[in-house]
Tab-separated table of C-alpha atoms in Angstrom:
chain	number	residue	atom	x	y	z
A	385	MET	CA	-25.269	-0.971	29.597
A	386	ILE	CA	-24.643	1.174	26.100
A	387	ASP	CA	-28.173	1.776	24.269
A	388	PRO	CA	-28.451	-0.959	21.645
A	389	VAL	CA	-29.320	1.498	18.770
A	390	LEU	CA	-25.756	3.298	19.116
A	391	LEU	CA	-24.411	-0.335	18.888
A	392	LEU	CA	-26.446	-1.271	15.663
A	393	HIS	CA	-25.027	2.090	14.148
A	394	ALA	CA	-21.354	1.327	14.611
A	395	LEU	CA	-22.138	-2.210	13.192
A	396	ILE	CA	-23.741	-0.604	9.612
A	397	LEU	CA	-20.856	2.548	9.156
A	398	GLY	CA	-18.056	-0.518	10.191
A	399	LEU	CA	-19.600	-2.564	7.529
A	400	VAL	CA	-20.149	0.806	5.345
A	401	GLU	CA	-16.398	1.857	5.560
A	402	GLY	CA	-14.803	-2.043	5.676
A	403	VAL	CA	-17.029	-1.938	2.067
A	404	THR	CA	-16.044	1.688	0.123
A	405	GLU	CA	-12.680	1.966	1.852
A	406	PHE	CA	-10.861	0.198	-0.994
A	407	LEU	CA	-13.823	0.720	-3.650
A	408	PRO	CA	-13.341	3.646	-5.907
A	409	ILE	CA	-16.500	5.230	-4.393
A	410	SER	CA	-15.316	7.285	-1.913
A	411	SER	CA	-15.614	5.528	2.551
A	412	THR	CA	-15.841	9.115	3.663
A	413	GLY	CA	-18.035	10.015	1.612
A	414	HIS	CA	-21.116	7.042	2.494
A	415	LEU	CA	-19.947	7.201	5.956
A	416	ILE	CA	-21.172	10.831	5.962
A	417	LEU	CA	-24.425	9.797	4.173
A	418	ALA	CA	-24.758	6.846	6.750
A	419	GLY	CA	-24.456	8.929	10.064
A	420	GLN	CA	-26.795	12.023	8.525
A	421	LEU	CA	-29.608	9.094	7.416
A	422	LEU	CA	-29.178	7.095	11.242
A	423	GLY	CA	-28.205	10.287	12.953
A	424	PHE	CA	-25.030	9.324	14.065
A	425	ASN	CA	-23.501	12.736	13.917
A	426	GLY	CA	-21.598	15.077	15.775
A	427	GLU	CA	-17.833	15.837	16.769
A	428	LYS	CA	-17.750	12.534	18.273
A	429	ALA	CA	-19.182	10.686	15.613
A	430	LYS	CA	-16.626	11.862	13.013
A	431	VAL	CA	-14.190	10.608	14.873
A	432	PHE	CA	-15.761	7.349	15.010
A	433	MET	CA	-16.111	7.136	11.707
A	434	ILE	CA	-12.104	8.004	11.065
A	435	ALA	CA	-11.602	5.640	13.463
A	436	ILE	CA	-12.767	2.699	12.449
A	437	GLN	CA	-10.597	3.494	9.724
A	438	LEU	CA	-7.685	2.218	10.842
A	439	ALA	CA	-9.563	-1.430	11.303
A	440	ALA	CA	-10.487	-0.886	7.537
A	441	ILE	CA	-6.393	-0.292	7.268
A	442	PHE	CA	-5.589	-3.963	9.075
A	443	ALA	CA	-7.154	-5.548	6.539
A	444	VAL	CA	-5.153	-4.419	3.859
A	445	VAL	CA	-2.133	-5.271	6.427
A	446	TRP	CA	-3.503	-8.602	7.425
A	447	GLU	CA	-3.081	-9.189	3.792
A	448	TYR	CA	-0.383	-8.122	2.409
A	449	ARG	CA	1.712	-9.461	5.375
A	450	MET	CA	4.350	-11.711	3.822
A	451	ARG	CA	4.837	-8.940	1.586
A	452	LEU	CA	5.028	-6.479	4.160
A	453	SER	CA	7.548	-8.442	5.939
A	454	HIS	CA	9.349	-9.230	3.210
A	455	VAL	CA	9.830	-5.653	2.551
A	456	ALA	CA	11.212	-4.858	6.422
A	457	ALA	CA	13.448	-7.495	6.320
A	458	THR	CA	15.348	-7.549	3.147
A	459	LEU	CA	14.904	-2.893	3.026
A	460	HIS	CA	19.113	-2.971	3.388
A	461	SER	CA	19.492	-6.029	0.866
A	462	GLU	CA	16.989	-5.968	-1.983
A	463	PRO	CA	16.646	-2.828	-4.325
A	464	ALA	CA	13.250	-3.742	-4.784
A	465	SER	CA	11.856	-3.305	-1.183
A	466	ARG	CA	13.593	0.077	-0.559
A	467	ARG	CA	12.322	1.149	-4.102
A	468	LEU	CA	8.695	0.357	-2.915
A	469	ALA	CA	9.714	2.455	0.393
A	470	VAL	CA	10.600	4.927	-1.155
A	471	ASN	CA	7.516	4.996	-2.943
A	472	LEU	CA	5.514	5.402	-0.102
A	473	MET	CA	7.006	8.132	1.671
A	474	ALA	CA	7.031	10.300	-1.322
A	475	GLY	CA	2.974	8.998	-2.124
A	476	PHE	CA	2.780	10.114	1.212
A	477	LEU	CA	4.051	13.441	1.514
A	478	PRO	CA	1.281	15.574	0.092
A	479	ALA	CA	-1.944	14.198	1.943
A	480	ALA	CA	0.637	14.710	4.936
A	481	VAL	CA	1.522	18.561	4.547
A	482	LEU	CA	-1.941	19.202	3.134
A	483	GLY	CA	-3.641	17.388	5.439
A	484	PHE	CA	-1.712	19.002	8.621
A	485	LEU	CA	-1.299	22.683	7.058
A	486	PHE	CA	-5.688	22.414	5.959
A	487	TYR	CA	-6.722	20.388	8.690
A	488	LYS	CA	-9.597	23.230	10.120
A	489	GLU	CA	-10.659	24.432	7.224
A	490	ILE	CA	-11.665	20.399	5.920
A	491	LYS	CA	-13.347	19.606	8.873
A	492	GLY	CA	-15.026	22.970	9.175
A	493	TYR	CA	-16.594	23.349	5.424
A	494	LEU	CA	-16.155	20.323	3.394
A	495	PHE	CA	-17.737	17.681	5.917
A	496	ASN	CA	-21.375	17.688	4.304
A	497	PRO	CA	-23.653	15.584	2.587
A	498	ILE	CA	-23.766	18.697	-0.919
A	499	VAL	CA	-20.037	18.552	-0.568
A	500	VAL	CA	-19.445	14.978	-0.446
A	501	ALA	CA	-22.442	13.987	-3.322
A	502	SER	CA	-21.025	16.651	-5.548
A	503	ALA	CA	-17.535	15.011	-5.276
A	504	LEU	CA	-18.973	11.771	-5.962
A	505	VAL	CA	-20.722	13.167	-9.024
A	506	ILE	CA	-17.212	14.651	-10.026
A	507	GLY	CA	-15.508	12.467	-9.232
A	508	GLY	CA	-17.546	9.148	-11.474
A	509	VAL	CA	-17.253	11.222	-14.718
A	510	LEU	CA	-12.911	11.636	-14.582
A	511	ILE	CA	-13.588	8.131	-14.441
A	512	LEU	CA	-15.428	8.132	-16.978
A	513	TRP	CA	-12.852	9.601	-18.953
A	514	ALA	CA	-10.307	7.807	-17.828
A	515	GLU	CA	-11.000	4.162	-18.673
A	516	ARG	CA	-12.280	6.008	-22.539
A	517	ARG	CA	-8.876	7.154	-23.065
A	518	ARG	CA	-6.233	5.305	-24.165
A	519	HIS	CA	-4.303	3.447	-21.374
A	520	ALA	CA	-1.074	2.798	-22.312
A	521	VAL	CA	0.809	0.368	-19.560
A	522	SER	CA	4.313	1.443	-18.851
A	523	THR	CA	4.422	0.129	-15.338
A	524	PRO	CA	2.921	-3.175	-15.294
A	525	THR	CA	3.907	-4.253	-11.734
A	526	VAL	CA	4.092	-2.016	-8.216
A	527	ASP	CA	7.739	-3.406	-8.441
A	528	ASP	CA	7.984	-1.403	-11.436
A	529	LEU	CA	7.062	2.452	-10.240
A	530	ASP	CA	9.993	4.636	-10.049
A	531	TRP	CA	9.440	7.912	-7.123
A	532	ARG	CA	8.229	10.264	-9.580
A	533	ARG	CA	5.169	8.723	-10.698
A	534	ALA	CA	4.808	8.003	-6.785
A	535	LEU	CA	4.850	11.505	-5.776
A	536	ALA	CA	2.803	11.757	-8.504
A	537	VAL	CA	-0.098	9.628	-7.223
A	538	GLY	CA	0.548	11.044	-3.906
A	539	PHE	CA	-1.110	14.527	-4.945
A	540	ALA	CA	-3.777	12.879	-6.762
A	541	GLN	CA	-3.806	11.763	-3.338
A	542	ALA	CA	-4.036	14.252	-1.785
A	543	LEU	CA	-7.665	15.416	-3.620
A	544	ALA	CA	-9.349	12.918	-1.574
A	545	MET	CA	-9.732	15.487	1.559
A	546	ILE	CA	-12.658	16.884	-0.223
A	547	PRO	CA	-15.115	14.492	1.363
A	548	GLY	CA	-16.666	11.794	-1.703
A	549	THR	CA	-13.614	12.096	-4.022
A	550	SER	CA	-12.161	8.488	-2.527
A	551	ARG	CA	-8.885	7.992	-1.726
A	552	SER	CA	-8.397	4.856	-3.851
A	553	GLY	CA	-10.572	6.644	-6.540
A	554	ALA	CA	-8.054	9.324	-6.349
A	555	THR	CA	-5.213	7.480	-6.305
A	556	ILE	CA	-5.846	4.455	-8.469
A	557	ILE	CA	-6.617	6.908	-11.349
A	558	GLY	CA	-4.495	9.353	-10.773
A	559	GLY	CA	-1.923	5.791	-11.564
A	560	LEU	CA	-4.424	5.209	-14.782
A	561	PHE	CA	-3.838	8.122	-16.263
A	562	LEU	CA	0.107	7.651	-14.631
A	563	GLY	CA	0.598	4.379	-17.108
A	564	LEU	CA	-0.144	2.335	-14.274
A	565	SER	CA	-1.741	-1.588	-15.106
A	566	ARG	CA	-5.327	-1.510	-12.878
A	567	LYS	CA	-4.014	-3.921	-11.392
A	568	ALA	CA	-0.636	-2.351	-10.470
A	569	ALA	CA	-2.743	1.175	-9.167
A	570	ALA	CA	-5.150	-1.187	-7.202
A	571	GLU	CA	-2.246	-2.908	-5.292
A	572	PHE	CA	-0.359	0.471	-4.532
A	573	SER	CA	-3.324	2.042	-3.723
A	574	PHE	CA	-3.526	-0.381	-0.960
A	575	PHE	CA	-0.171	0.111	0.025
A	576	LEU	CA	-0.033	3.856	0.154
A	577	ALA	CA	-3.376	3.677	2.714
A	578	ILE	CA	-1.370	1.980	4.771
A	579	PRO	CA	0.469	5.144	6.179
A	580	THR	CA	-1.492	7.525	5.028
A	581	MET	CA	-4.359	6.298	6.706
A	582	PHE	CA	-2.286	5.345	9.954
A	583	ALA	CA	-1.281	9.451	10.214
A	584	ALA	CA	-4.913	10.875	9.791
A	585	THR	CA	-6.411	8.866	12.777
A	586	ALA	CA	-3.472	8.973	14.732
A	587	TYR	CA	-3.818	12.947	14.531
A	588	ASP	CA	-7.675	12.589	14.460
A	589	LEU	CA	-7.753	10.711	18.030
A	590	TYR	CA	-4.736	12.882	19.113
A	591	LYS	CA	-6.895	16.106	18.318
A	592	ASN	CA	-10.395	15.443	20.279
A	593	TRP	CA	-9.011	12.554	21.927
A	594	ARG	CA	-11.281	14.234	24.992
A	595	LEU	CA	-13.755	13.650	23.163
A	596	PHE	CA	-13.964	9.742	24.604
A	597	ASP	CA	-14.532	7.507	27.718
A	598	VAL	CA	-14.247	3.813	28.528
A	599	HIS	CA	-18.022	3.823	27.024
A	600	ASP	CA	-17.477	4.374	24.017
A	601	VAL	CA	-15.171	0.842	23.430
A	602	PRO	CA	-17.886	-1.581	22.588
A	603	LEU	CA	-18.942	0.962	20.003
A	604	PHE	CA	-15.183	0.746	18.578
A	605	MET	CA	-15.209	-2.721	18.979
A	606	VAL	CA	-18.581	-3.720	16.922
A	607	GLY	CA	-17.464	-0.571	14.601
A	608	GLY	CA	-14.247	-2.473	13.928
A	609	THR	CA	-14.596	-5.713	14.242
A	610	ALA	CA	-17.431	-4.538	11.059
A	611	ALA	CA	-14.966	-2.997	8.982
A	612	PHE	CA	-12.161	-5.549	9.165
A	613	VAL	CA	-14.276	-8.404	8.139
A	614	SER	CA	-16.047	-6.099	4.784
A	615	ALA	CA	-12.951	-4.312	4.276
A	616	LEU	CA	-10.763	-8.278	4.357
A	617	ILE	CA	-13.672	-9.380	1.350
A	618	ALA	CA	-13.764	-6.063	-0.356
A	619	VAL	CA	-9.660	-5.808	-1.085
A	620	ARG	CA	-9.496	-9.681	-2.143
A	621	THR	CA	-12.724	-8.925	-4.299
A	622	LEU	CA	-11.853	-5.493	-6.010
A	623	ILE	CA	-8.304	-7.305	-7.137
A	624	LYS	CA	-10.189	-10.304	-8.976
A	625	PHE	CA	-12.268	-7.742	-10.600
A	626	VAL	CA	-10.206	-5.318	-11.460
A	627	SER	CA	-8.079	-8.605	-13.362
A	628	ARG	CA	-10.444	-9.055	-16.134
A	629	HIS	CA	-13.141	-5.559	-15.617
A	630	ASP	CA	-12.470	-2.219	-15.832
A	631	TYR	CA	-13.666	0.899	-13.033
A	632	THR	CA	-16.502	1.970	-15.211
A	633	LEU	CA	-19.031	0.367	-12.901
A	634	PHE	CA	-18.355	2.431	-9.738
A	635	ALA	CA	-18.022	5.238	-12.070
A	636	TRP	CA	-21.561	5.185	-12.463
A	637	TYR	CA	-22.293	4.161	-9.753
A	638	ARG	CA	-20.835	7.501	-8.045
A	639	ILE	CA	-22.916	9.425	-10.576
A	640	VAL	CA	-26.447	7.685	-9.826
A	641	PHE	CA	-25.682	7.560	-6.397
A	642	GLY	CA	-24.677	11.275	-5.820
A	643	GLY	CA	-27.246	12.296	-8.509
A	644	VAL	CA	-30.712	10.766	-6.054
A	645	VAL	CA	-28.406	12.653	-2.842
A	646	LEU	CA	-28.156	16.150	-5.222
A	647	ALA	CA	-31.862	15.265	-6.296
A	648	THR	CA	-32.936	14.169	-3.065
A	649	ALA	CA	-32.117	17.420	-1.536
A	650	TYR	CA	-32.739	20.271	-4.080
A	651	PHE	CA	-36.413	18.456	-3.900
A	652	GLY	CA	-36.699	17.909	-0.341
A	653	VAL	CA	-37.652	14.602	-0.426
A	654	VAL	CA	-34.506	14.007	2.577
A	655	ASP	CA	-32.820	16.770	4.823
A	656	TRP	CA	-29.559	16.022	4.347
A	657	GLY	CA	-28.665	19.131	6.619
A	658	ALA	CA	-24.739	20.241	6.793
A	659	GLY	CA	-23.689	16.654	8.393
A	660	HIS	CA	-22.861	18.346	11.529
């Protein structure tokens, strides 16, 4: 029988993934930090953390299943459906190309708690800057987005290859700088996560499938279920939240959390190691 402690770790990491994947606070960063604290690290753990992201993406697919089904069914007849498909392709390309070219370097040098904490703090400062500048909305809904802005959001998303930056945070804040409303930026971030994370997960599993065997299935089931349910709740909550509030709360959370990690590392309170 599988170690119940490992199942507990899988449950905790699944919840962490689901709650943080679509909030602008970096799911990868939180998974690296949580894994380090739990002692759940190493090459297999890294791939597990990437794989449970797939379950979180399925939560977005489920939440927007009617919209996605409509787009697929009307791709050849409705300009709005074709525009969304083109925008997703444009937004997906930068991260796909750069991720493919620099996969080894990213995995080898950036997946550690100190990089994560630093990126959390820097990202938090950028969010505060984005929120305090004048926000002129030129793209009120996702349907108003054009491919040029979608491509620019895609380049912002590529910054999230640095763990701790936050894929959703980069795309949402990039969208705000480009004139998207808060709701449009959040929804396009959700949609863009689908091709991006499906591709990232598939590529990671392809590169590392030898690390897994049938005994890992319970870990994936527990972690994946926790990630799906908590991600579904997080997506619904974020859309409601940004309809009435800005992202300042998330900015301060990033700065405080990242600062605590850096401070505990500097003063030797916690041995964060290198995350390997």
